[in-house]
């Protein structure tokens, strides 16, 4: 089972990586961000939207405030500045949620209904929390590859380079 500290560390990593990722993506033109690059969500912009959508869906399940959506490739925001602002808002919400998380809560079951399903699914909350952070990392990795292919290097993305970890603050 994961710990509360894990969730809080990954929340900090999520925010840090998103800040860096959006900064690098901000160097691209809107046309470059939205170009179909053959990725699962087609473009850098499409993948950024997907990560935000999935984070909101999971956070809504965690908090009991469902996030309505039509599909996993739904474009939430076509404007990059608005997408960035909403990303920051969601990262703050994830950090706040993780800051209030308890070990007891992690051990409880999360019951939810997947999009398009008619029956509910149940997992221990800790499994789904680990999935949330793994999902973010997976898709950010896709974006860093697309950025690299477009000639933009984000630099190191390792968790151990998170400033709080590197400084020993979280050690």
PDB file of C-alpha atoms in Angstrom:
ATOM      1  CA  UNK A   1       0.000   0.000   0.000  1.00  0.00           C
ATOM      2  CA  UNK A   2       1.170   3.545  -0.680  1.00  0.00           C
ATOM      3  CA  UNK A   3       1.386   6.142   2.079  1.00  0.00           C
ATOM      4  CA  UNK A   4       0.064   9.633   2.569  1.00  0.00           C
ATOM      5  CA  UNK A   5       3.655  10.846   2.126  1.00  0.00           C
ATOM      6  CA  UNK A   6       3.783   9.157  -1.269  1.00  0.00           C
ATOM      7  CA  UNK A   7       0.606  10.941  -2.389  1.00  0.00           C
ATOM      8  CA  UNK A   8       1.896  14.297  -1.164  1.00  0.00           C
ATOM      9  CA  UNK A   9       5.296  13.808  -2.798  1.00  0.00           C
ATOM     10  CA  UNK A  10       3.695  12.789  -6.082  1.00  0.00           C
ATOM     11  CA  UNK A  11       1.348  15.754  -5.885  1.00  0.00           C
ATOM     12  CA  UNK A  12       4.360  18.065  -5.525  1.00  0.00           C
ATOM     13  CA  UNK A  13       6.084  16.261  -8.407  1.00  0.00           C
ATOM     14  CA  UNK A  14       2.941  16.578 -10.522  1.00  0.00           C
ATOM     15  CA  UNK A  15       2.783  20.336  -9.966  1.00  0.00           C
ATOM     16  CA  UNK A  16       6.513  20.816 -10.589  1.00  0.00           C
ATOM     17  CA  UNK A  17       6.482  18.776 -13.776  1.00  0.00           C
ATOM     18  CA  UNK A  18       3.354  20.477 -15.085  1.00  0.00           C
ATOM     19  CA  UNK A  19       4.897  23.907 -14.492  1.00  0.00           C
ATOM     20  CA  UNK A  20       7.990  22.889 -16.441  1.00  0.00           C
ATOM     21  CA  UNK A  21       6.008  21.085 -19.133  1.00  0.00           C
ATOM     22  CA  UNK A  22       3.667  24.005 -19.776  1.00  0.00           C
ATOM     23  CA  UNK A  23       6.605  26.411 -19.806  1.00  0.00           C
ATOM     24  CA  UNK A  24       8.256  24.352 -22.532  1.00  0.00           C
ATOM     25  CA  UNK A  25       4.976  23.922 -24.417  1.00  0.00           C
ATOM     26  CA  UNK A  26       4.501  27.696 -24.214  1.00  0.00           C
ATOM     27  CA  UNK A  27       7.553  28.072 -26.455  1.00  0.00           C
ATOM     28  CA  UNK A  28       5.644  26.396 -29.287  1.00  0.00           C
ATOM     29  CA  UNK A  29       3.133  28.112 -31.502  1.00  0.00           C
ATOM     30  CA  UNK A  30      -0.496  27.115 -31.157  1.00  0.00           C
ATOM     31  CA  UNK A  31      -0.193  25.402 -34.528  1.00  0.00           C
ATOM     32  CA  UNK A  32       2.802  23.353 -33.319  1.00  0.00           C
ATOM     33  CA  UNK A  33       1.026  22.345 -30.091  1.00  0.00           C
ATOM     34  CA  UNK A  34      -2.076  21.270 -31.988  1.00  0.00           C
ATOM     35  CA  UNK A  35      -0.291  19.480 -34.850  1.00  0.00           C
ATOM     36  CA  UNK A  36      -1.251  15.825 -35.199  1.00  0.00           C
ATOM     37  CA  UNK A  37       1.956  14.002 -34.298  1.00  0.00           C
ATOM     38  CA  UNK A  38       0.537  10.492 -34.375  1.00  0.00           C
ATOM     39  CA  UNK A  39       0.221  10.257 -30.588  1.00  0.00           C
ATOM     40  CA  UNK A  40      -2.700   8.496 -28.925  1.00  0.00           C
ATOM     41  CA  UNK A  41      -4.371  11.854 -28.299  1.00  0.00           C
ATOM     42  CA  UNK A  42      -2.961  13.115 -31.592  1.00  0.00           C
ATOM     43  CA  UNK A  43      -1.199  16.297 -30.490  1.00  0.00           C
ATOM     44  CA  UNK A  44       0.663  17.822 -27.590  1.00  0.00           C
ATOM     45  CA  UNK A  45      -2.402  19.971 -26.920  1.00  0.00           C
ATOM     46  CA  UNK A  46      -4.717  16.954 -27.087  1.00  0.00           C
ATOM     47  CA  UNK A  47      -2.552  15.067 -24.612  1.00  0.00           C
ATOM     48  CA  UNK A  48      -2.394  18.040 -22.235  1.00  0.00           C
ATOM     49  CA  UNK A  49      -6.199  18.203 -22.347  1.00  0.00           C
ATOM     50  CA  UNK A  50      -6.481  14.469 -21.700  1.00  0.00           C
ATOM     51  CA  UNK A  51      -4.253  14.618 -18.620  1.00  0.00           C
ATOM     52  CA  UNK A  52      -6.288  17.492 -17.207  1.00  0.00           C
ATOM     53  CA  UNK A  53      -9.577  15.747 -17.948  1.00  0.00           C
ATOM     54  CA  UNK A  54      -8.453  12.485 -16.335  1.00  0.00           C
ATOM     55  CA  UNK A  55      -7.129  14.322 -13.269  1.00  0.00           C
ATOM     56  CA  UNK A  56     -10.489  16.045 -12.858  1.00  0.00           C
ATOM     57  CA  UNK A  57     -12.395  12.787 -13.286  1.00  0.00           C
ATOM     58  CA  UNK A  58     -10.302  11.020 -10.629  1.00  0.00           C
ATOM     59  CA  UNK A  59     -10.298  13.988  -8.264  1.00  0.00           C
ATOM     60  CA  UNK A  60     -14.076  14.185  -8.612  1.00  0.00           C
ATOM     61  CA  UNK A  61     -14.344  10.528  -7.676  1.00  0.00           C
ATOM     62  CA  UNK A  62     -12.055  11.056  -4.691  1.00  0.00           C
ATOM     63  CA  UNK A  63     -13.995  14.058  -3.401  1.00  0.00           C
ATOM     64  CA  UNK A  64     -17.499  12.882  -4.270  1.00  0.00           C
ATOM     65  CA  UNK A  65     -17.922  15.787  -6.710  1.00  0.00           C
ATOM     66  CA  UNK A  66     -18.154  14.045 -10.106  1.00  0.00           C
ATOM     67  CA  UNK A  67     -16.667  15.704 -13.168  1.00  0.00           C
ATOM     68  CA  UNK A  68     -18.929  15.333 -16.207  1.00  0.00           C
ATOM     69  CA  UNK A  69     -17.282  14.615 -19.527  1.00  0.00           C
ATOM     70  CA  UNK A  70     -18.161  13.187 -22.925  1.00  0.00           C
ATOM     71  CA  UNK A  71     -15.044  11.256 -23.882  1.00  0.00           C
ATOM     72  CA  UNK A  72     -11.446  10.774 -22.772  1.00  0.00           C
ATOM     73  CA  UNK A  73     -10.210  12.738 -25.779  1.00  0.00           C
ATOM     74  CA  UNK A  74     -12.574  15.646 -25.170  1.00  0.00           C
ATOM     75  CA  UNK A  75     -10.982  19.046 -25.627  1.00  0.00           C
ATOM     76  CA  UNK A  76     -11.677  20.979 -22.449  1.00  0.00           C
ATOM     77  CA  UNK A  77      -9.921  24.163 -23.521  1.00  0.00           C
ATOM     78  CA  UNK A  78      -8.713  25.127 -26.982  1.00  0.00           C
ATOM     79  CA  UNK A  79      -6.916  28.221 -25.693  1.00  0.00           C
ATOM     80  CA  UNK A  80      -3.487  27.377 -24.272  1.00  0.00           C
ATOM     81  CA  UNK A  81      -3.512  30.188 -21.686  1.00  0.00           C
ATOM     82  CA  UNK A  82      -6.842  28.974 -20.350  1.00  0.00           C
ATOM     83  CA  UNK A  83      -5.632  25.359 -20.368  1.00  0.00           C
ATOM     84  CA  UNK A  84      -2.591  26.463 -18.338  1.00  0.00           C
ATOM     85  CA  UNK A  85      -4.738  28.349 -15.820  1.00  0.00           C
ATOM     86  CA  UNK A  86      -7.069  25.368 -15.407  1.00  0.00           C
ATOM     87  CA  UNK A  87      -4.059  23.052 -15.027  1.00  0.00           C
ATOM     88  CA  UNK A  88      -2.787  25.224 -12.169  1.00  0.00           C
ATOM     89  CA  UNK A  89      -6.226  25.246 -10.537  1.00  0.00           C
ATOM     90  CA  UNK A  90      -6.444  21.458 -10.744  1.00  0.00           C
ATOM     91  CA  UNK A  91      -2.888  20.989  -9.457  1.00  0.00           C
ATOM     92  CA  UNK A  92      -3.799  23.152  -6.467  1.00  0.00           C
ATOM     93  CA  UNK A  93      -6.922  21.050  -5.889  1.00  0.00           C
ATOM     94  CA  UNK A  94      -4.893  17.820  -6.051  1.00  0.00           C
ATOM     95  CA  UNK A  95      -2.356  19.255  -3.594  1.00  0.00           C
ATOM     96  CA  UNK A  96      -5.122  20.334  -1.232  1.00  0.00           C
ATOM     97  CA  UNK A  97      -6.778  16.925  -1.455  1.00  0.00           C
ATOM     98  CA  UNK A  98      -3.458  15.129  -0.857  1.00  0.00           C
ATOM     99  CA  UNK A  99      -2.714  17.466   2.042  1.00  0.00           C
ATOM    100  CA  UNK A 100      -5.883  16.292   3.775  1.00  0.00           C
ATOM    101  CA  UNK A 101      -5.503  12.617   2.892  1.00  0.00           C
ATOM    102  CA  UNK A 102      -5.217  10.086   5.732  1.00  0.00           C
ATOM    103  CA  UNK A 103      -3.823   6.580   5.960  1.00  0.00           C
ATOM    104  CA  UNK A 104      -7.293   5.326   6.902  1.00  0.00           C
ATOM    105  CA  UNK A 105      -8.791   6.879   3.769  1.00  0.00           C
ATOM    106  CA  UNK A 106      -6.167   5.197   1.581  1.00  0.00           C
ATOM    107  CA  UNK A 107      -7.264   1.814   2.930  1.00  0.00           C
ATOM    108  CA  UNK A 108     -10.963   2.352   2.145  1.00  0.00           C
ATOM    109  CA  UNK A 109     -12.586   1.142  -1.064  1.00  0.00           C
ATOM    110  CA  UNK A 110     -13.407   3.579  -3.845  1.00  0.00           C
ATOM    111  CA  UNK A 111     -16.569   2.608  -5.680  1.00  0.00           C
ATOM    112  CA  UNK A 112     -17.205   4.318  -9.011  1.00  0.00           C
ATOM    113  CA  UNK A 113     -18.737   3.715 -12.411  1.00  0.00           C
ATOM    114  CA  UNK A 114     -16.423   3.968 -15.399  1.00  0.00           C
ATOM    115  CA  UNK A 115     -17.493   6.071 -18.348  1.00  0.00           C
ATOM    116  CA  UNK A 116     -19.888   4.099 -20.491  1.00  0.00           C
ATOM    117  CA  UNK A 117     -20.218   1.282 -17.945  1.00  0.00           C
ATOM    118  CA  UNK A 118     -23.433   0.214 -16.270  1.00  0.00           C
ATOM    119  CA  UNK A 119     -21.913  -1.515 -13.261  1.00  0.00           C
ATOM    120  CA  UNK A 120     -19.656  -0.104 -10.584  1.00  0.00           C
ATOM    121  CA  UNK A 121     -15.996  -0.882 -10.044  1.00  0.00           C
ATOM    122  CA  UNK A 122     -14.278  -1.095  -6.673  1.00  0.00           C
ATOM    123  CA  UNK A 123     -10.595  -0.695  -5.809  1.00  0.00           C
ATOM    124  CA  UNK A 124      -8.839   0.291  -2.614  1.00  0.00           C
ATOM    125  CA  UNK A 125      -8.328   4.061  -2.786  1.00  0.00           C
ATOM    126  CA  UNK A 126      -4.548   3.645  -2.580  1.00  0.00           C
ATOM    127  CA  UNK A 127      -4.526   1.708  -5.865  1.00  0.00           C
ATOM    128  CA  UNK A 128      -6.468   4.425  -7.644  1.00  0.00           C
ATOM    129  CA  UNK A 129      -4.300   7.189  -6.163  1.00  0.00           C
ATOM    130  CA  UNK A 130      -1.188   5.375  -7.411  1.00  0.00           C
ATOM    131  CA  UNK A 131      -2.919   5.079 -10.807  1.00  0.00           C
ATOM    132  CA  UNK A 132      -3.658   8.823 -10.889  1.00  0.00           C
ATOM    133  CA  UNK A 133      -0.002   9.722 -10.508  1.00  0.00           C
ATOM    134  CA  UNK A 134       1.200   6.933 -12.801  1.00  0.00           C
ATOM    135  CA  UNK A 135      -1.262   8.064 -15.488  1.00  0.00           C
ATOM    136  CA  UNK A 136       0.027  11.640 -15.313  1.00  0.00           C
ATOM    137  CA  UNK A 137       3.633  10.508 -15.596  1.00  0.00           C
ATOM    138  CA  UNK A 138       2.838   8.187 -18.504  1.00  0.00           C
ATOM    139  CA  UNK A 139       1.241  10.896 -20.617  1.00  0.00           C
ATOM    140  CA  UNK A 140       3.762  13.584 -19.669  1.00  0.00           C
ATOM    141  CA  UNK A 141       6.403  11.149 -20.929  1.00  0.00           C
ATOM    142  CA  UNK A 142       4.583  11.002 -24.253  1.00  0.00           C
ATOM    143  CA  UNK A 143       4.553  14.790 -24.412  1.00  0.00           C
ATOM    144  CA  UNK A 144       8.264  15.084 -23.615  1.00  0.00           C
ATOM    145  CA  UNK A 145       8.956  12.692 -26.486  1.00  0.00           C
ATOM    146  CA  UNK A 146       6.805  14.767 -28.845  1.00  0.00           C
ATOM    147  CA  UNK A 147       8.548  17.926 -27.656  1.00  0.00           C
ATOM    148  CA  UNK A 148      11.947  16.338 -28.186  1.00  0.00           C
ATOM    149  CA  UNK A 149      10.954  15.283 -31.697  1.00  0.00           C
ATOM    150  CA  UNK A 150       9.962  18.910 -32.328  1.00  0.00           C
ATOM    151  CA  UNK A 151      13.383  20.123 -31.114  1.00  0.00           C
ATOM    152  CA  UNK A 152      12.410  21.202 -27.591  1.00  0.00           C
ATOM    153  CA  UNK A 153      14.196  19.585 -24.638  1.00  0.00           C
ATOM    154  CA  UNK A 154      12.538  19.835 -21.233  1.00  0.00           C
ATOM    155  CA  UNK A 155      15.587  18.537 -19.451  1.00  0.00           C
ATOM    156  CA  UNK A 156      15.562  16.110 -16.556  1.00  0.00           C
ATOM    157  CA  UNK A 157      12.158  14.831 -15.459  1.00  0.00           C
ATOM    158  CA  UNK A 158      13.235  12.491 -12.667  1.00  0.00           C
ATOM    159  CA  UNK A 159      11.338  12.465  -9.387  1.00  0.00           C
ATOM    160  CA  UNK A 160      14.629  12.635  -7.485  1.00  0.00           C
ATOM    161  CA  UNK A 161      15.236  16.038  -9.109  1.00  0.00           C
ATOM    162  CA  UNK A 162      12.064  17.467  -7.529  1.00  0.00           C
ATOM    163  CA  UNK A 163      13.507  20.395  -5.528  1.00  0.00           C
ATOM    164  CA  UNK A 164      11.950  19.195  -2.250  1.00  0.00           C
ATOM    165  CA  UNK A 165      13.499  15.761  -2.718  1.00  0.00           C
ATOM    166  CA  UNK A 166      16.864  17.009  -3.997  1.00  0.00           C
ATOM    167  CA  UNK A 167      17.203  19.390  -1.028  1.00  0.00           C
ATOM    168  CA  UNK A 168      16.393  16.622   1.458  1.00  0.00           C
ATOM    169  CA  UNK A 169      13.228  18.421   2.568  1.00  0.00           C
ATOM    170  CA  UNK A 170      11.161  15.298   1.824  1.00  0.00           C
ATOM    171  CA  UNK A 171      13.850  12.768   2.725  1.00  0.00           C
TER     172      UNK A 171
END
